[in-house]
């Protein structure tokens, strides 16, 4: 079942341990009206200066914003940046009990200079030397103290030098004593293969580094490239699953012996420069795993959280209320036929490939989710025609649907692979097929194209018909039958 609200309600009971290099993010902004005399560069009069946790600190801030207690084990210097970073973490409800202050160590920082909405420079400082041995010992003792009380561990290694080989090896020795998922978000995932993580979450650049291959630069070809090398990625990462994030193109989940699962980002132009969407992704993904979610549900949740942050400015987090609104907006998620016609015209003009499917989707299960995800991969836009309640009753009997059309639509709308949902009252979506003229018509189940009444319409309109398999032993009818049998067993 795809019950994300129940999942999110569990998050405040999940205590999280994050081990990694925290960074101070500083944004300096102001107007620029002249060039410098010493060189032809703009002079910025700084009128706005904001500080936020970056790196592992931003991941911890995201975990806290989603409602979970979080402990960050990291190292800062006994300097002004270290004090600013500590204050910024505490302000965001991140526990500072694992934050170690090391004299002589320079706190890593990233200062961005903006003239209006134009970024002129980023100044990076600190964090380029390994921490001393006594600090490494204290860090490991802190991990030991906190790990036993936490439901999951997240390692964030962004290459500042804090997580030395020696610290990594000592963390590997403690891996078996950690409960719950262990997720690694690292610039070099292969460096953590011996940890045998539950999941690693490289971005596309890091994925290519893991493979030592160049690969395509953009578009859906990147997802194809990742899928083609799934076996090598899993082997080299040492992880039970690899999640490759593709920024605006969503994310891809790789697991041994399973088909890939992909999510699709739903983003809008941000009001200014945004950083940290990857931190939001890994925070939500890890919390979902720790809350008992299926891997695909965790991937969906992470993608939605990243999409929320992409619509914000500067170093941002995804809060629980924002995540809930993104999952289940106040609208039903249903597109009217008139609205759909406008969308279709725009998609045609842009050269988008339209995929169309239909069904009752009464009790959404893993088979549905896998099938819809595969359907999306056949084109650019996935339109789902949903049987009305009366239509379901005519097809399935008087005791169906179990869930009304508004609820069924809201659950479908939470899937990133679904772009539009339109309701129809007839037994077949023939009228909608005539209006949409899809490039691909998809059905899931034990059919042949010739068995479907919609096939002649699609072929006449120049489209193709594709049949996709459901996951074995997953159907709404069987689920309802199991529920009824359980209810009939005497107590």
XYZ file of N, CA, C and O in Angstrom, residues 446-455:
40
model
N -2.518 -9.770 -18.238
C -2.366 -10.926 -19.132
C -3.253 -10.743 -20.351
O -4.282 -11.397 -20.509
N -2.878 -9.803 -21.219
C -3.646 -9.496 -22.420
C -2.774 -9.666 -23.656
O -1.550 -9.797 -23.587
N -3.419 -9.636 -24.813
C -2.752 -9.349 -26.078
C -3.427 -8.096 -26.626
O -4.573 -7.793 -26.255
N -2.771 -7.340 -27.497
C -3.417 -6.127 -28.028
C -4.772 -6.411 -28.665
O -5.701 -5.603 -28.545
N -4.897 -7.574 -29.299
C -6.152 -7.880 -29.996
C -7.315 -8.079 -29.031
O -8.485 -7.977 -29.432
N -7.041 -8.372 -27.772
C -8.098 -8.594 -26.785
C -8.708 -7.290 -26.275
O -9.770 -7.300 -25.660
N -8.054 -6.157 -26.509
C -8.482 -4.893 -25.928
C -9.403 -4.126 -26.877
O -9.056 -3.937 -28.058
N -10.551 -3.639 -26.406
C -11.440 -2.862 -27.272
C -10.831 -1.532 -27.694
O -11.264 -0.938 -28.690
N -9.835 -1.062 -26.939
C -9.225 0.226 -27.271
C -8.221 0.122 -28.424
O -7.904 1.129 -29.066
N -7.741 -1.093 -28.710
C -6.667 -1.256 -29.694
C -7.022 -0.713 -31.076
O -6.221 0.027 -31.679
